[in-house]
Amino acid sequence: MENAIQLKNLTKTFGRVVANRNVSLDIRRGEILSLLGENGSGKTTLMNMISGIYYPDSGEIRVNGKTVEIRSPRDAYDLGIGMIHQHFKLVDVFNATENIALGLEKGEKFDLKDIRAKAEEICRKYEFDLNLDQKVYEMSVSQKQTLEIVKVLFRGADILILDEPTAVLTPQETERLFQVMRNMRADGKAVVIITHKLHEVLEISDRVAILRKGEFIGAVNTKDATEESLTEMMVGQKVELDIERTKSENVRKRLEISHLTVYNRENIKILDDVSFDVYGGEILGIAGISGNGQKELLEAIAGLQKTAEGSSITFYGGEEADQTMELVGKTPRAIRDAGIHLAFVPEDRLGMGLVGSMGMTDNMMLKSYDEGKPVVADRKRPRKLAEQVRKKLGVVTPSVNTPVSRLSGGNVQKVLVGREIASAPTVLMTAYAVRGLDINTSYTIYNLLNEQKKNGVAVIYVGEDLDVLIDLCDRIFVLCGGKGNGMLDGWHTTKEEVGMRMTNLKNGGGEK
């Protein structure tokens, strides 16, 4: 099988942190290669050197048998290399067509009609659901990811690198993407996918390459691999893939959501008359196909979404559930000033959760900036907290002052989850808390959520892995088309039951 890219002893450092050390790896045409490794193992850095984002400190890159220097993304595109990054590189105020046009060469004819027509053809060919006239700031996370894929295909890439592409896709979209990848493989193209979803690795790839702490451990044929063997290669030791779930104790009502209805900017109903209760001392899972109102549900509770008339979100604060407060109509600041400790890990971690240009310390300070003295904020406590989160969750960063946008996606998520849990919340809401995390770190997060449950915190967990939802959550509320489609007992339900309710094959008729 012909090599598309050969990497010879590639090394890249950032200060004292060695991201990659003497990595040698072949990327072949006509195959799909999965790149695995723990967060901070150097996967994205390695691919960024191929795509022109970083330049290696030492080593050699060969494309089609020739030694090349890739000093910019333009050089990579000229060599037929395209990378779809985990964090979107889009201009929010431009529409889809205009974002695609940004990649035109100097001197190329700038005709938006022609660009749009070609993009439409790509969308038809690969069955992408994308409105090319829609502004990026109006798009869902899934639509933004789709636009990034179309951008790379538009530029004619025949060596395609995808960094956690399925993290924001529905199961149906994931299968369509996999079909695109299979078609590219059949056409002799080289495809690399960075993912932490081991079942996807086993389903889609031909070979698996593993990095550990910046070094290349080895490559195996997928047909000879299992989830357990791949995990052991990534971590260097056997990892128990079991979630330790305990029975709920001292359960008390914390939230009563009643007739919650939310409309989006286009006046389309996203949540339709949703009602359920949330209890301290339990983990409540929210299941549903992406885009069925999970995001709006958590944002409404957090005071970030305007709700329709008749909606009610009641917080129960007393030990005997006799102290109540209506949250609808209150801003996040008003909720906090009322003494209600809500913590929220949003889906868009660098858009809503953290400020990418700030380091860990400053992002910790955002949670308590108004507790500092006038003019000069107190940085001692946030720095101490940043160091604690860094140590407990194993955040790989040169310094707690390094901008978090420079960290890997998994490390960014660790910073966000660690900060929210450290705020000692009464209610902890997480949207895809382990998205982009390696399997070892994912189980660390699951254990942290279980610790919160034991401490009497009401945990709301929005997830996309049904096996995890069933193993982790005490109850599971299912959303389908923005409506509640049943409350299930997480201890006794099945993946098939949850899936049927998600697709409206079985009607739960509200909370159960």
Short mmCIF file of C-alpha atoms in Angstrom, two decimals:
data_model
loop_
_atom_site.label_atom_id
_atom_site.label_comp_id
_atom_site.label_asym_id
_atom_site.label_seq_id
_atom_site.Cartn_x
_atom_site.Cartn_y
_atom_site.Cartn_z
CA MET A 1 0.00 0.00 0.00
CA GLU A 2 1.46 3.37 -1.06
CA ASN A 3 2.54 5.81 1.64
CA ALA A 4 0.92 9.24 1.38
CA ILE A 5 2.91 10.70 4.28
CA GLN A 6 5.97 9.46 6.13
CA LEU A 7 7.03 11.06 9.40
CA LYS A 8 10.64 10.55 10.48
CA ASN A 9 11.70 11.36 14.05
CA LEU A 10 9.42 14.39 14.44
CA THR A 11 9.97 16.37 17.65
CA LYS A 12 8.07 19.42 18.90
CA THR A 13 8.43 21.20 22.24
CA PHE A 14 6.64 24.10 23.89
CA GLY A 15 8.94 25.49 26.54
CA ARG A 16 9.65 22.64 28.92
CA VAL A 17 6.77 20.53 27.64
CA VAL A 18 7.70 17.92 25.02
CA ALA A 19 4.58 17.47 22.87
CA ASN A 20 6.17 14.97 20.47
CA ARG A 21 9.48 13.15 20.72
CA ASN A 22 11.05 11.34 17.73
CA VAL A 23 7.74 10.20 16.25
CA SER A 24 7.98 8.06 13.11
CA LEU A 25 4.73 7.07 11.45
CA ASP A 26 3.40 6.12 7.99
CA ILE A 27 0.04 7.34 6.67
CA ARG A 28 -1.07 5.22 3.74
CA ARG A 29 -3.34 5.81 0.79
CA GLY A 30 -6.44 3.67 0.62
CA GLU A 31 -6.74 3.25 4.39
CA ILE A 32 -8.30 4.89 7.42
CA LEU A 33 -5.83 5.37 10.26
CA SER A 34 -7.05 6.07 13.79
CA LEU A 35 -4.74 8.05 16.07
CA LEU A 36 -5.19 7.23 19.76
CA GLY A 37 -3.69 8.52 22.97
CA GLU A 38 -4.56 10.13 26.28
CA ASN A 39 -5.26 13.85 26.42
CA GLY A 40 -1.98 15.72 26.03
CA SER A 41 -0.25 12.73 24.39
CA GLY A 42 0.56 14.86 21.33
CA LYS A 43 -1.97 13.62 18.80
CA THR A 44 -3.25 17.02 17.69
CA THR A 45 0.22 18.58 17.82
CA LEU A 46 1.52 15.86 15.51
CA MET A 47 -1.28 16.43 13.03
CA ASN A 48 -0.83 20.21 13.33
CA MET A 49 2.73 19.79 12.07
CA ILE A 50 1.42 17.93 9.05
CA SER A 51 -1.23 20.59 8.41
CA GLY A 52 1.13 23.57 8.74
CA ILE A 53 -0.06 24.97 12.07
CA TYR A 54 3.23 24.11 13.80
CA TYR A 55 6.73 23.61 12.38
CA PRO A 56 8.74 20.71 13.85
CA ASP A 57 11.85 21.38 15.90
CA SER A 58 13.50 18.44 14.20
CA GLY A 59 12.65 15.51 11.98
CA GLU A 60 11.42 15.02 8.44
CA ILE A 61 8.07 14.95 6.65
CA ARG A 62 7.74 13.18 3.31
CA VAL A 63 4.66 13.55 1.12
CA ASN A 64 4.32 11.13 -1.78
CA GLY A 65 7.94 10.09 -1.24
CA LYS A 66 9.41 13.60 -1.36
CA THR A 67 10.81 15.52 1.59
CA VAL A 68 8.77 18.68 2.11
CA GLU A 69 8.66 21.73 4.36
CA ILE A 70 5.18 22.60 5.57
CA ARG A 71 5.38 26.08 7.09
CA SER A 72 1.75 27.11 6.75
CA PRO A 73 -1.73 25.68 6.13
CA ARG A 74 -1.38 27.01 2.57
CA ASP A 75 1.65 24.75 2.05
CA ALA A 76 -0.41 21.84 3.38
CA TYR A 77 -3.33 22.59 1.06
CA ASP A 78 -0.95 22.77 -1.89
CA LEU A 79 0.18 19.24 -0.98
CA GLY A 80 -3.43 18.05 -0.78
CA ILE A 81 -3.51 17.92 3.03
CA GLY A 82 -6.60 19.22 4.81
CA MET A 83 -7.32 19.15 8.56
CA ILE A 84 -10.64 19.62 10.31
CA HIS A 85 -9.82 21.00 13.75
CA GLN A 86 -11.59 20.25 17.01
CA HIS A 87 -12.08 23.95 17.69
CA PHE A 88 -13.80 25.75 14.86
CA LYS A 89 -11.86 28.24 12.74
CA LEU A 90 -14.78 30.21 11.38
CA VAL A 91 -15.74 33.89 11.16
CA ASP A 92 -18.99 34.22 13.10
CA VAL A 93 -20.39 37.22 11.20
CA PHE A 94 -19.88 35.56 7.78
CA ASN A 95 -22.26 33.03 6.29
CA ALA A 96 -21.23 29.53 5.23
CA THR A 97 -20.40 30.45 1.63
CA GLU A 98 -18.28 33.43 2.71
CA ASN A 99 -16.33 31.25 5.14
CA ILE A 100 -15.60 28.78 2.36
CA ALA A 101 -14.47 31.66 0.11
CA LEU A 102 -11.85 32.74 2.65
CA GLY A 103 -9.61 29.92 1.44
CA LEU A 104 -9.32 31.14 -2.15
CA GLU A 105 -5.86 31.68 -3.59
CA LYS A 106 -4.73 35.17 -4.51
CA GLY A 107 -5.68 35.88 -8.08
CA GLU A 108 -8.51 33.33 -8.11
CA LYS A 109 -11.83 34.59 -9.38
CA PHE A 110 -13.92 35.67 -6.42
CA ASP A 111 -17.41 34.74 -7.48
CA LEU A 112 -19.66 33.82 -4.56
CA LYS A 113 -22.24 32.32 -6.91
CA ASP A 114 -19.68 29.89 -8.34
CA ILE A 115 -18.35 29.10 -4.86
CA ARG A 116 -21.86 28.49 -3.59
CA ALA A 117 -22.69 26.23 -6.55
CA LYS A 118 -19.57 24.11 -5.97
CA ALA A 119 -20.30 23.93 -2.23
CA GLU A 120 -23.88 22.90 -2.96
CA GLU A 121 -22.58 20.08 -5.13
CA ILE A 122 -20.35 18.87 -2.29
CA CYS A 123 -23.29 18.99 0.11
CA ARG A 124 -25.45 16.98 -2.29
CA LYS A 125 -22.70 14.45 -2.95
CA TYR A 126 -22.04 13.77 0.72
CA GLU A 127 -25.60 14.47 1.95
CA PHE A 128 -24.61 17.31 4.26
CA ASP A 129 -27.50 19.31 5.71
CA LEU A 130 -26.08 22.85 5.53
CA ASN A 131 -27.71 26.19 4.73
CA LEU A 132 -24.97 28.01 2.82
CA ASP A 133 -26.63 31.39 3.44
CA GLN A 134 -26.80 30.98 7.22
CA LYS A 135 -24.54 33.09 9.45
CA VAL A 136 -22.09 31.10 11.57
CA TYR A 137 -23.28 32.71 14.81
CA GLU A 138 -26.76 31.31 14.10
CA MET A 139 -25.49 27.75 13.59
CA SER A 140 -25.57 24.87 16.02
CA VAL A 141 -22.30 23.16 16.96
CA SER A 142 -23.16 20.35 14.55
CA GLN A 143 -23.71 22.76 11.66
CA LYS A 144 -20.38 24.48 12.33
CA GLN A 145 -18.61 21.11 12.25
CA THR A 146 -20.32 20.29 8.96
CA LEU A 147 -19.16 23.61 7.49
CA GLU A 148 -15.56 22.82 8.50
CA ILE A 149 -15.80 19.49 6.65
CA VAL A 150 -17.21 21.16 3.53
CA LYS A 151 -14.40 23.76 3.63
CA VAL A 152 -11.72 21.07 3.48
CA LEU A 153 -13.47 19.08 0.76
CA PHE A 154 -13.97 22.30 -1.24
CA ARG A 155 -10.20 22.84 -1.27
CA GLY A 156 -9.63 19.42 -2.84
CA ALA A 157 -7.86 17.64 -0.01
CA ASP A 158 -6.94 14.00 -0.72
CA ILE A 159 -5.18 13.51 2.61
CA LEU A 160 -7.84 14.25 5.21
CA ILE A 161 -7.19 14.63 8.95
CA LEU A 162 -10.20 14.79 11.26
CA ASP A 163 -9.73 15.82 14.91
CA GLU A 164 -12.60 14.44 17.01
CA PRO A 165 -15.11 14.96 14.17
CA THR A 166 -17.93 12.87 15.61
CA ALA A 167 -17.96 14.64 18.97
CA VAL A 168 -20.63 17.03 17.70
CA LEU A 169 -22.48 14.77 15.27
CA THR A 170 -25.68 12.79 15.71
CA PRO A 171 -25.50 9.01 15.18
CA GLN A 172 -27.04 9.49 11.74
CA GLU A 173 -24.52 12.20 10.82
CA THR A 174 -21.71 10.05 12.16
CA GLU A 175 -22.74 7.16 9.93
CA ARG A 176 -22.91 9.50 6.92
CA LEU A 177 -19.43 10.80 7.75
CA PHE A 178 -18.15 7.25 8.03
CA GLN A 179 -19.61 6.50 4.61
CA VAL A 180 -17.80 9.55 3.20
CA MET A 181 -14.57 8.26 4.75
CA ARG A 182 -15.12 4.82 3.28
CA ASN A 183 -15.73 6.35 -0.15
CA MET A 184 -12.51 8.37 0.16
CA ARG A 185 -10.64 5.21 1.12
CA ALA A 186 -12.07 3.43 -1.90
CA ASP A 187 -10.84 6.33 -4.06
CA GLY A 188 -7.32 5.80 -2.74
CA LYS A 189 -7.28 8.75 -0.39
CA ALA A 190 -5.54 8.74 2.99
CA VAL A 191 -7.76 9.44 6.00
CA VAL A 192 -6.64 10.01 9.60
CA ILE A 193 -9.18 10.26 12.42
CA ILE A 194 -8.34 11.37 15.96
CA THR A 195 -10.99 10.04 18.32
CA HIS A 196 -11.41 8.75 21.85
CA LYS A 197 -14.43 6.62 21.03
CA LEU A 198 -12.96 3.15 20.90
CA HIS A 199 -16.07 1.59 19.37
CA GLU A 200 -15.71 4.05 16.47
CA VAL A 201 -12.05 3.12 16.07
CA LEU A 202 -12.96 -0.54 15.81
CA GLU A 203 -15.79 0.21 13.38
CA ILE A 204 -14.18 2.59 10.89
CA SER A 205 -10.38 2.22 10.88
CA ASP A 206 -7.98 -0.18 9.19
CA ARG A 207 -5.01 0.56 11.46
CA VAL A 208 -4.58 2.19 14.86
CA ALA A 209 -1.51 4.22 15.87
CA ILE A 210 -0.99 4.93 19.58
CA LEU A 211 0.85 7.84 21.21
CA ARG A 212 1.74 7.98 24.89
CA LYS A 213 3.27 11.07 26.50
CA GLY A 214 4.35 12.39 23.13
CA GLU A 215 6.03 9.20 21.95
CA PHE A 216 4.91 6.70 19.32
CA ILE A 217 4.11 3.40 21.03
CA GLY A 218 3.18 1.38 17.96
CA ALA A 219 0.53 0.61 15.34
CA VAL A 220 -1.78 -2.40 15.16
CA ASN A 221 -4.26 -3.67 12.61
CA THR A 222 -7.76 -2.90 13.83
CA LYS A 223 -8.94 -6.44 13.19
CA ASP A 224 -6.46 -7.65 15.81
CA ALA A 225 -7.44 -5.06 18.46
CA THR A 226 -10.01 -4.83 21.27
CA GLU A 227 -11.10 -1.93 23.48
CA GLU A 228 -9.14 -3.42 26.38
CA SER A 229 -5.92 -3.91 24.37
CA LEU A 230 -6.06 -0.39 22.92
CA THR A 231 -6.71 1.15 26.33
CA GLU A 232 -3.76 -0.69 27.83
CA MET A 233 -1.49 0.56 25.03
CA MET A 234 -2.68 4.15 25.53
CA VAL A 235 -2.33 4.23 29.32
CA GLY A 236 0.53 1.77 29.82
CA GLN A 237 -1.47 -0.37 32.23
CA LYS A 238 -4.77 -2.16 32.45
CA VAL A 239 -7.77 0.10 33.10
CA GLU A 240 -11.03 -1.14 34.59
CA LEU A 241 -13.78 0.04 32.26
CA ASP A 242 -16.49 -0.02 34.92
CA ILE A 243 -18.38 2.90 36.44
CA GLU A 244 -18.75 2.49 40.21
CA ARG A 245 -22.31 3.65 40.86
CA THR A 246 -23.74 3.80 44.38
CA LYS A 247 -27.34 3.89 45.53
CA SER A 248 -28.70 7.36 46.20
CA GLU A 249 -28.97 8.41 49.86
CA ASN A 250 -30.63 11.39 51.55
CA VAL A 251 -32.36 12.35 48.31
CA ARG A 252 -34.17 15.71 48.37
CA LYS A 253 -35.87 17.74 45.69
CA ARG A 254 -33.76 20.61 44.32
CA LEU A 255 -35.48 21.64 41.09
CA GLU A 256 -39.00 21.38 39.80
CA ILE A 257 -39.21 22.09 36.07
CA SER A 258 -42.82 22.64 35.03
CA HIS A 259 -44.27 23.31 31.55
CA LEU A 260 -40.92 24.62 30.32
CA THR A 261 -41.16 26.00 26.78
CA VAL A 262 -38.36 27.73 24.88
CA TYR A 263 -38.32 29.34 21.41
CA ASN A 264 -35.19 30.14 19.39
CA ARG A 265 -34.41 33.36 17.49
CA GLU A 266 -36.48 32.24 14.52
CA ASN A 267 -39.45 31.74 16.87
CA ILE A 268 -39.23 27.98 16.44
CA LYS A 269 -40.24 25.98 19.52
CA ILE A 270 -37.17 24.11 20.78
CA LEU A 271 -38.58 22.87 24.11
CA ASP A 272 -42.27 22.09 24.28
CA ASP A 273 -44.00 21.86 27.69
CA VAL A 274 -41.26 19.89 29.43
CA SER A 275 -41.77 18.87 33.08
CA PHE A 276 -39.63 16.84 35.50
CA ASP A 277 -37.99 17.04 38.93
CA VAL A 278 -34.31 17.03 39.88
CA TYR A 279 -33.08 15.62 43.20
CA GLY A 280 -29.95 16.19 45.24
CA GLY A 281 -28.02 12.99 45.84
CA GLU A 282 -28.69 11.56 42.38
CA ILE A 283 -27.42 11.84 38.83
CA LEU A 284 -30.18 12.63 36.35
CA GLY A 285 -29.32 11.80 32.75
CA ILE A 286 -30.79 13.67 29.79
CA ALA A 287 -30.96 11.53 26.65
CA GLY A 288 -31.87 12.62 23.16
CA ILE A 289 -30.55 12.93 19.63
CA SER A 290 -28.38 16.05 19.31
CA GLY A 291 -30.41 19.20 18.75
CA ASN A 292 -33.53 18.04 20.60
CA GLY A 293 -33.37 20.79 23.22
CA GLN A 294 -30.70 19.53 25.62
CA LYS A 295 -28.63 22.71 25.29
CA GLU A 296 -31.64 25.00 25.72
CA LEU A 297 -32.84 23.02 28.73
CA LEU A 298 -29.64 23.53 30.71
CA GLU A 299 -29.31 27.15 29.60
CA ALA A 300 -32.89 27.87 30.71
CA ILE A 301 -32.14 26.49 34.18
CA ALA A 302 -28.94 28.56 34.32
CA GLY A 303 -30.80 31.76 33.40
CA LEU A 304 -29.25 32.01 29.93
CA GLN A 305 -32.41 31.30 27.92
CA LYS A 306 -35.62 33.27 27.76
CA THR A 307 -38.59 31.03 28.48
CA ALA A 308 -42.17 31.23 27.24
CA GLU A 309 -45.10 32.31 29.39
CA GLY A 310 -46.29 29.56 31.72
CA SER A 311 -42.80 28.09 32.21
CA SER A 312 -41.63 27.50 35.76
CA ILE A 313 -38.28 26.46 37.25
CA THR A 314 -38.51 26.26 41.03
CA PHE A 315 -35.44 25.86 43.22
CA TYR A 316 -35.85 24.10 46.58
CA GLY A 317 -33.17 25.26 48.99
CA GLY A 318 -34.20 24.24 52.50
CA GLU A 319 -33.38 20.98 54.23
CA GLU A 320 -37.10 20.22 54.40
CA ALA A 321 -37.74 21.54 50.87
CA ASP A 322 -39.74 24.42 52.31
CA GLN A 323 -37.59 27.28 50.98
CA THR A 324 -38.39 27.82 47.33
CA MET A 325 -37.46 30.38 44.69
CA GLU A 326 -38.65 30.82 41.11
CA LEU A 327 -35.70 31.00 38.69
CA VAL A 328 -37.59 31.93 35.51
CA GLY A 329 -36.87 35.56 34.68
CA LYS A 330 -33.69 35.71 36.74
CA THR A 331 -30.23 36.32 35.23
CA PRO A 332 -27.26 34.12 36.19
CA ARG A 333 -26.00 36.94 38.43
CA ALA A 334 -29.38 37.29 40.13
CA ILE A 335 -29.48 33.53 40.72
CA ARG A 336 -26.02 33.62 42.27
CA ASP A 337 -26.75 36.72 44.35
CA ALA A 338 -29.76 34.87 45.78
CA GLY A 339 -27.35 32.34 47.24
CA ILE A 340 -28.16 29.55 44.77
CA HIS A 341 -25.02 27.72 43.71
CA LEU A 342 -25.53 26.46 40.16
CA ALA A 343 -22.54 25.14 38.21
CA PHE A 344 -22.75 24.70 34.45
CA VAL A 345 -20.38 22.91 32.07
CA PRO A 346 -21.69 24.03 28.64
CA GLU A 347 -21.39 22.22 25.33
CA ASP A 348 -19.29 25.02 23.79
CA ARG A 349 -16.34 25.00 26.17
CA LEU A 350 -14.29 27.79 24.57
CA GLY A 351 -17.30 29.80 23.42
CA MET A 352 -19.36 29.86 26.63
CA GLY A 353 -17.31 28.10 29.27
CA LEU A 354 -13.82 29.58 29.18
CA VAL A 355 -11.95 32.55 27.71
CA GLY A 356 -9.39 31.07 25.35
CA SER A 357 -6.90 33.93 25.62
CA MET A 358 -6.73 33.57 29.42
CA GLY A 359 -4.79 31.02 31.42
CA MET A 360 -6.16 28.63 34.03
CA THR A 361 -5.73 31.15 36.86
CA ASP A 362 -7.72 33.89 35.16
CA ASN A 363 -10.42 31.45 34.08
CA MET A 364 -10.75 30.29 37.69
CA MET A 365 -11.03 33.93 38.74
CA LEU A 366 -14.00 34.45 36.39
CA LYS A 367 -16.07 32.35 38.78
CA SER A 368 -15.38 34.66 41.72
CA TYR A 369 -14.05 37.91 40.27
CA ASP A 370 -16.41 40.08 42.29
CA GLU A 371 -15.12 38.63 45.56
CA GLY A 372 -11.83 40.49 45.12
CA LYS A 373 -11.03 43.92 46.39
CA PRO A 374 -12.03 46.93 44.27
CA VAL A 375 -9.76 47.60 41.28
CA VAL A 376 -7.27 44.86 42.21
CA ALA A 377 -8.69 41.35 42.08
CA ASP A 378 -7.55 38.60 44.43
CA ARG A 379 -5.44 36.18 42.36
CA LYS A 380 -4.07 34.01 45.16
CA ARG A 381 -7.13 31.79 45.58
CA PRO A 382 -7.75 31.34 41.82
CA ARG A 383 -4.10 30.41 41.30
CA LYS A 384 -4.25 27.89 44.13
CA LEU A 385 -7.44 26.43 42.66
CA ALA A 386 -5.84 26.27 39.20
CA GLU A 387 -2.91 24.30 40.63
CA GLN A 388 -5.30 21.94 42.43
CA VAL A 389 -7.32 21.28 39.26
CA ARG A 390 -4.12 20.85 37.27
CA LYS A 391 -2.84 18.23 39.71
CA LYS A 392 -6.10 16.37 40.37
CA LEU A 393 -7.18 16.06 36.74
CA GLY A 394 -3.72 15.86 35.21
CA VAL A 395 -4.05 18.96 33.02
CA VAL A 396 -1.09 19.06 30.63
CA THR A 397 -0.03 22.69 30.30
CA PRO A 398 3.33 24.53 30.43
CA SER A 399 1.91 26.86 33.08
CA VAL A 400 -1.36 27.79 34.77
CA ASN A 401 -0.95 31.12 32.95
CA THR A 402 -0.71 29.58 29.47
CA PRO A 403 -3.79 30.59 27.39
CA VAL A 404 -6.21 27.65 27.51
CA SER A 405 -6.78 27.95 23.75
CA ARG A 406 -3.28 26.50 23.32
CA LEU A 407 -4.18 23.35 25.22
CA SER A 408 -5.56 20.18 23.70
CA GLY A 409 -9.33 19.86 23.61
CA GLY A 410 -9.34 17.29 26.38
CA ASN A 411 -7.24 19.47 28.67
CA VAL A 412 -9.55 22.44 28.03
CA GLN A 413 -12.47 20.26 29.14
CA LYS A 414 -10.60 19.22 32.28
CA VAL A 415 -10.07 22.88 33.21
CA LEU A 416 -13.76 23.68 32.76
CA VAL A 417 -15.11 20.64 34.61
CA GLY A 418 -12.59 21.09 37.42
CA ARG A 419 -13.49 24.75 37.88
CA GLU A 420 -17.24 24.10 38.05
CA ILE A 421 -16.96 21.19 40.47
CA ALA A 422 -14.61 23.22 42.70
CA SER A 423 -17.31 25.88 43.15
CA ALA A 424 -19.16 23.56 45.59
CA PRO A 425 -22.48 23.67 43.72
CA THR A 426 -25.91 22.63 44.90
CA VAL A 427 -26.86 21.80 41.32
CA LEU A 428 -24.22 20.72 38.78
CA MET A 429 -25.23 20.67 35.11
CA THR A 430 -22.93 19.12 32.52
CA ALA A 431 -23.40 19.06 28.75
CA TYR A 432 -21.20 16.37 27.17
CA ALA A 433 -18.68 16.55 30.03
CA VAL A 434 -16.44 13.81 28.59
CA ARG A 435 -16.65 14.84 24.95
CA GLY A 436 -13.12 14.73 23.52
CA LEU A 437 -11.64 13.06 26.61
CA ASP A 438 -9.62 9.86 26.52
CA ILE A 439 -11.14 6.86 28.21
CA ASN A 440 -8.96 7.07 31.33
CA THR A 441 -9.84 10.73 31.96
CA SER A 442 -13.50 10.04 31.16
CA TYR A 443 -13.65 7.60 34.05
CA THR A 444 -12.00 10.20 36.28
CA ILE A 445 -14.86 12.58 35.42
CA TYR A 446 -17.47 9.88 36.07
CA ASN A 447 -15.94 9.31 39.51
CA LEU A 448 -15.98 13.07 40.21
CA LEU A 449 -19.67 13.22 39.33
CA ASN A 450 -20.35 10.27 41.62
CA GLU A 451 -18.48 12.08 44.40
CA GLN A 452 -20.76 15.09 43.89
CA LYS A 453 -23.78 12.80 44.09
CA LYS A 454 -22.53 11.34 47.39
CA ASN A 455 -22.14 14.90 48.70
CA GLY A 456 -25.82 15.57 48.05
CA VAL A 457 -25.37 17.59 44.86
CA ALA A 458 -28.08 17.36 42.21
CA VAL A 459 -26.19 16.35 39.06
CA ILE A 460 -27.72 16.73 35.59
CA TYR A 461 -25.71 14.84 32.97
CA VAL A 462 -26.37 15.36 29.25
CA GLY A 463 -24.53 12.65 27.33
CA GLU A 464 -24.48 10.93 23.97
CA ASP A 465 -23.19 7.49 24.96
CA LEU A 466 -26.23 5.46 25.99
CA ASP A 467 -24.12 2.79 27.70
CA VAL A 468 -22.60 5.46 29.96
CA LEU A 469 -25.98 7.07 30.65
CA ILE A 470 -27.37 3.74 31.83
CA ASP A 471 -24.28 2.84 33.90
CA LEU A 472 -23.91 6.30 35.48
CA CYS A 473 -27.38 7.79 35.96
CA ASP A 474 -30.04 6.98 38.55
CA ARG A 475 -32.84 8.28 36.32
CA ILE A 476 -32.89 9.18 32.63
CA PHE A 477 -35.23 11.79 31.15
CA VAL A 478 -35.67 11.37 27.41
CA LEU A 479 -36.18 14.25 24.99
CA CYS A 480 -37.62 13.67 21.53
CA GLY A 481 -38.45 16.55 19.21
CA GLY A 482 -38.16 18.99 22.11
CA LYS A 483 -40.76 17.12 24.18
CA GLY A 484 -40.39 14.86 27.18
CA ASN A 485 -40.78 11.22 26.20
CA GLY A 486 -40.50 9.48 29.53
CA MET A 487 -38.50 9.29 32.76
CA LEU A 488 -36.70 5.95 33.02
CA ASP A 489 -35.08 4.14 35.93
CA GLY A 490 -31.37 4.09 35.11
CA TRP A 491 -30.86 0.97 37.21
CA HIS A 492 -33.33 -1.15 35.26
CA THR A 493 -33.80 0.33 31.78
CA THR A 494 -32.04 -0.86 28.64
CA LYS A 495 -30.21 0.89 25.82
CA GLU A 496 -32.91 -0.29 23.45
CA GLU A 497 -35.64 1.28 25.59
CA VAL A 498 -33.82 4.63 25.73
CA GLY A 499 -33.10 4.54 21.99
CA MET A 500 -36.73 3.81 21.14
CA ARG A 501 -37.91 6.78 23.17
CA MET A 502 -35.25 9.03 21.62
CA THR A 503 -36.59 8.24 18.16
CA ASN A 504 -40.25 8.43 19.23
CA LEU A 505 -40.82 4.75 18.52
CA LYS A 506 -42.27 4.50 22.01
CA ASN A 507 -44.18 7.31 23.66
CA GLY A 508 -43.56 7.87 27.34
CA GLY A 509 -46.08 10.66 27.65
CA GLY A 510 -43.96 12.78 30.00
CA GLU A 511 -42.35 12.04 33.37
CA LYS A 512 -42.55 8.55 34.74
#
